[in-house]
Short mmCIF file of C-alpha atoms in Angstrom, two decimals:
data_model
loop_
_atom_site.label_atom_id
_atom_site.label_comp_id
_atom_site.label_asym_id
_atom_site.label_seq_id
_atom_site.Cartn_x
_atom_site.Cartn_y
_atom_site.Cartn_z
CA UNK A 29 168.36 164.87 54.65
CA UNK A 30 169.99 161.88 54.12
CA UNK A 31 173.15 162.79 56.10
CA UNK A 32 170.86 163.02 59.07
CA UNK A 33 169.65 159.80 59.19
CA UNK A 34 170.18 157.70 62.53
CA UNK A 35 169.71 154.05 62.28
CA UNK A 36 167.23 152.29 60.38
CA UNK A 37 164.44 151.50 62.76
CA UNK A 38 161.56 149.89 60.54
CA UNK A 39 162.18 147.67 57.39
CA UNK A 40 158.84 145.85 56.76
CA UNK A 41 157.27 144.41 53.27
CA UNK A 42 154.09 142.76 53.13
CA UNK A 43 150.56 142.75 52.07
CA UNK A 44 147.31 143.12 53.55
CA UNK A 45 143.46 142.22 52.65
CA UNK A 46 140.16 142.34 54.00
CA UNK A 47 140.19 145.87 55.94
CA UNK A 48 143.11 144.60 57.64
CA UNK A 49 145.63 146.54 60.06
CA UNK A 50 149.34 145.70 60.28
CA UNK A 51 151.78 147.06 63.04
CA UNK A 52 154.81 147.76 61.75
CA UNK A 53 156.58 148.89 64.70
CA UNK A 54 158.07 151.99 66.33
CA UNK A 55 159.56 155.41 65.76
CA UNK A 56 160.61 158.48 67.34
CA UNK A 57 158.81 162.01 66.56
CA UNK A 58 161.23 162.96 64.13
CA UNK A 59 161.94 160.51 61.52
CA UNK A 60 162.28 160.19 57.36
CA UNK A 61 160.14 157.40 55.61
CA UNK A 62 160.23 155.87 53.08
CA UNK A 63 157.34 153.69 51.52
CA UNK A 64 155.90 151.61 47.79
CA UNK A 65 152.65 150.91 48.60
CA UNK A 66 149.94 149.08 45.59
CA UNK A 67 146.57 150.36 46.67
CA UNK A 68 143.87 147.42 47.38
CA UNK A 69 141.46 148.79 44.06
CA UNK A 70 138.20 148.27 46.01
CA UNK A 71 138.97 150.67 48.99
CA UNK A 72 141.76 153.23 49.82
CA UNK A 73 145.19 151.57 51.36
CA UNK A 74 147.96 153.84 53.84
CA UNK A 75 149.69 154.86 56.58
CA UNK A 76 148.48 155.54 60.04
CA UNK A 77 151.26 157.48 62.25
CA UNK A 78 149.94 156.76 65.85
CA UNK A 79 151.38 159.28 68.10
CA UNK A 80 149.07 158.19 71.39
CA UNK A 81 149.65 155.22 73.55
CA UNK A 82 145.84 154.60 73.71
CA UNK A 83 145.62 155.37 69.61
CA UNK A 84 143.46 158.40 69.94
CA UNK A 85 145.68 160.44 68.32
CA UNK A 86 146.97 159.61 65.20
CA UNK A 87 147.81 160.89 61.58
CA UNK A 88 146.21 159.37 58.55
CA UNK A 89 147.97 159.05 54.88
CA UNK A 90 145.55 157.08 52.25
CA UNK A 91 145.91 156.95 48.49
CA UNK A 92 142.51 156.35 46.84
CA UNK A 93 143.44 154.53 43.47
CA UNK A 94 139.51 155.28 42.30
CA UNK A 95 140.21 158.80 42.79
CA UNK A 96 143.63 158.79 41.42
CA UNK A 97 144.63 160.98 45.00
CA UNK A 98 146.79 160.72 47.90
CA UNK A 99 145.03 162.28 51.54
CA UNK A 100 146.09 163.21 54.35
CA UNK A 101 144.03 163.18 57.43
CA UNK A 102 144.83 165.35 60.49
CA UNK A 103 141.06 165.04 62.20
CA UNK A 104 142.70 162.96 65.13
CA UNK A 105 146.16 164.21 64.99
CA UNK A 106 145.70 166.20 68.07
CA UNK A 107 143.47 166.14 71.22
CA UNK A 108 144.65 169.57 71.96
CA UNK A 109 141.45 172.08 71.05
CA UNK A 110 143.55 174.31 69.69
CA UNK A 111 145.02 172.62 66.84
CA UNK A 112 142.75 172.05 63.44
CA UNK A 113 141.27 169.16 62.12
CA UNK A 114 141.15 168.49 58.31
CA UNK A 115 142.08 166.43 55.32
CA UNK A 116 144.37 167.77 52.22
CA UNK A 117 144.73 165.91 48.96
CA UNK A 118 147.21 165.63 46.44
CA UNK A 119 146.69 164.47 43.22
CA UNK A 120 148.40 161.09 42.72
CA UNK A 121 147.83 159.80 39.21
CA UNK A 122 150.30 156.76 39.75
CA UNK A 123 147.74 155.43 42.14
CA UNK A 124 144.72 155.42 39.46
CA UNK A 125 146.57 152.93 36.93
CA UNK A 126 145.19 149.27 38.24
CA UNK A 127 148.03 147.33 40.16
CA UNK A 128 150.29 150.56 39.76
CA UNK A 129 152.87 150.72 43.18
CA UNK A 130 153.05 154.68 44.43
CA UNK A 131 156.37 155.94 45.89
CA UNK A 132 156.63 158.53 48.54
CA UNK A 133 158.63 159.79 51.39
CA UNK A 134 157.49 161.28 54.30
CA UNK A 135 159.78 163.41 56.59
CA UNK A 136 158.57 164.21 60.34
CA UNK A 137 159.81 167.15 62.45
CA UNK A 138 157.58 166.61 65.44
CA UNK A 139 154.67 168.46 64.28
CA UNK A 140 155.00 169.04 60.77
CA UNK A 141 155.16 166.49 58.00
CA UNK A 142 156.20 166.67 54.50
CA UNK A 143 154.72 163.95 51.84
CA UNK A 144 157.02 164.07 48.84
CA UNK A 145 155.20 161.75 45.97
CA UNK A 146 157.66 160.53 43.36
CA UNK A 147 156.03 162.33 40.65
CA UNK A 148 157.87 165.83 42.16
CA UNK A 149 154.39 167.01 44.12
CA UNK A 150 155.37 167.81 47.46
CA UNK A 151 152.98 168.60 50.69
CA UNK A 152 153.38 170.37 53.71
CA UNK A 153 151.31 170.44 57.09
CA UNK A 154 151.49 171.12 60.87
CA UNK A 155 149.81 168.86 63.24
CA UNK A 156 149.68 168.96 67.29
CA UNK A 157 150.13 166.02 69.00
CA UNK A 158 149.97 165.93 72.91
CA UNK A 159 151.68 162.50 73.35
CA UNK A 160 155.32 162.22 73.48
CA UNK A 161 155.86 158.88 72.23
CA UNK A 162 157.49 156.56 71.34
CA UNK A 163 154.97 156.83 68.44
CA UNK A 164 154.36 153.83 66.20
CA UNK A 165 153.74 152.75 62.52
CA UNK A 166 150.84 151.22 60.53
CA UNK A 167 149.93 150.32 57.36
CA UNK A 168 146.28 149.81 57.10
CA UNK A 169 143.50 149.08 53.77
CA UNK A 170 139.82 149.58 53.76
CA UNK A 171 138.94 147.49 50.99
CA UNK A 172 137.77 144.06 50.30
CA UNK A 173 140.90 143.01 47.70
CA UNK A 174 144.57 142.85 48.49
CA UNK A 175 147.30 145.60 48.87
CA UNK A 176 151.02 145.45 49.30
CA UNK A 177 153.33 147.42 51.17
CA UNK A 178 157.00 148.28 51.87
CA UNK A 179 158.18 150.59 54.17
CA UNK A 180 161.28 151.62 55.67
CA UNK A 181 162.30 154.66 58.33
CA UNK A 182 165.23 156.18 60.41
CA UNK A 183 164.85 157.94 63.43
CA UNK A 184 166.86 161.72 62.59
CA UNK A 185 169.53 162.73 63.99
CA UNK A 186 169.50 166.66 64.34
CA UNK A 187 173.26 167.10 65.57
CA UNK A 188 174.37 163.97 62.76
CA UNK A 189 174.03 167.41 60.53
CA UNK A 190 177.75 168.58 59.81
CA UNK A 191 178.33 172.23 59.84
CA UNK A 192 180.38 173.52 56.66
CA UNK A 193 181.86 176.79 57.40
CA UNK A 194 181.15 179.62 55.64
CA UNK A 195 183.95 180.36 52.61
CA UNK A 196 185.20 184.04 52.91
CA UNK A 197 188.02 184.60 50.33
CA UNK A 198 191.37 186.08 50.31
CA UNK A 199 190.57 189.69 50.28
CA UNK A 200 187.03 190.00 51.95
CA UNK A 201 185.53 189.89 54.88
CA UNK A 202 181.93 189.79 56.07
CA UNK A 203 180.30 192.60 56.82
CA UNK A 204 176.98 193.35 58.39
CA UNK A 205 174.35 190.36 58.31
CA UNK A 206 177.24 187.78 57.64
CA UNK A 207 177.34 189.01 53.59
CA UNK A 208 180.76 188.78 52.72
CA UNK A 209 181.52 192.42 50.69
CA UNK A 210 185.20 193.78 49.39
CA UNK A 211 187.61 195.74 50.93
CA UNK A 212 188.03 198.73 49.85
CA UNK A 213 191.84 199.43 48.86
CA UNK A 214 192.25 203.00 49.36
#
């Protein structure tokens, strides 16, 4: 993944308080995060991916440090009636120890997103927006105390991906479906 980074495109640290919203700029639909954010302990603290110019669509990514749990909304990730609402969770134990910073990395493809947590827990989902972007960042809290944040992303590069060719040794060749199998020496 790394190889197909572009440029970096966000690099933001900083802290918010009091149900606050900070903009932390723009990216492009595909993209790889990554982000330390120390939950606010009286409300849930996250990530809001806006893919709409007007903000009606968007993608929500909270960790709850009461509930020791990272969420992931998709209820407004698409105006398109087709596509399904809902919320998945992920356990996220670093976020339940008081003043504890959680890791994570999220990787975009358009419309699916992978959350890796640092802990090894890894989850996948689809979501449909309509809007073609540019689509932008946020990092947003709920509560009443303070929460910190550091985030940074690349736009990715599909064609930065170099193509190794495929070994066949001395002796072989491939046969059918690209397997490489002996020659027979008869």
């Amino acid at each position: 993944m790394l190889a197909l980074r572009g440029a970096r495109v966000l690099h933001r640290t900083g802290h918010l308080s009091r149900s606050e919203t900070a903009e932390l700029g723009h990216i492009s639909g595909t993209f790889d995060l990554t982000a330390v954010l120390t939950p606010d302990p009286t409300g849930t603290s996250g990530l809001r991916l806006v893919t709409s110019a007007d903000g009606t669509e968007y993608l929500d990514i909270t960790i709850d440090p009461t509930a020791g749990r990272l969420t992931v909304d998709r209820g407004h990730a698409s105006l398109d009636a087709r596509a399904r609402g809902g919320s998945y969770v992920v356990p996220c134990p670093a976020a339940a120890a008081p003043g504890a910073p959680v890791e994570f990395r999220v990787i975009v493809d358009r419309s699916i997103a992978e959350i890796h947590l640092a802990d090894g827990q890894v989850l996948t989902l689809r979501f449909y927006p309509l809007a073609d972007g540019p689509w932008r960042l946020q990092a947003r809290t709920t509560g009443t105390g303070r929460g910190d944040f550091t985030v940074e992303a690349w736009n990715l590069n599909p064609g930065g991906m170099p193509q190794a060719p495929v070994p066949v040794r001395i002796g072989e060749s491939t046969g059918r479906g690209g397997n490489p199998s002996p020659r027979g020496g008869d």
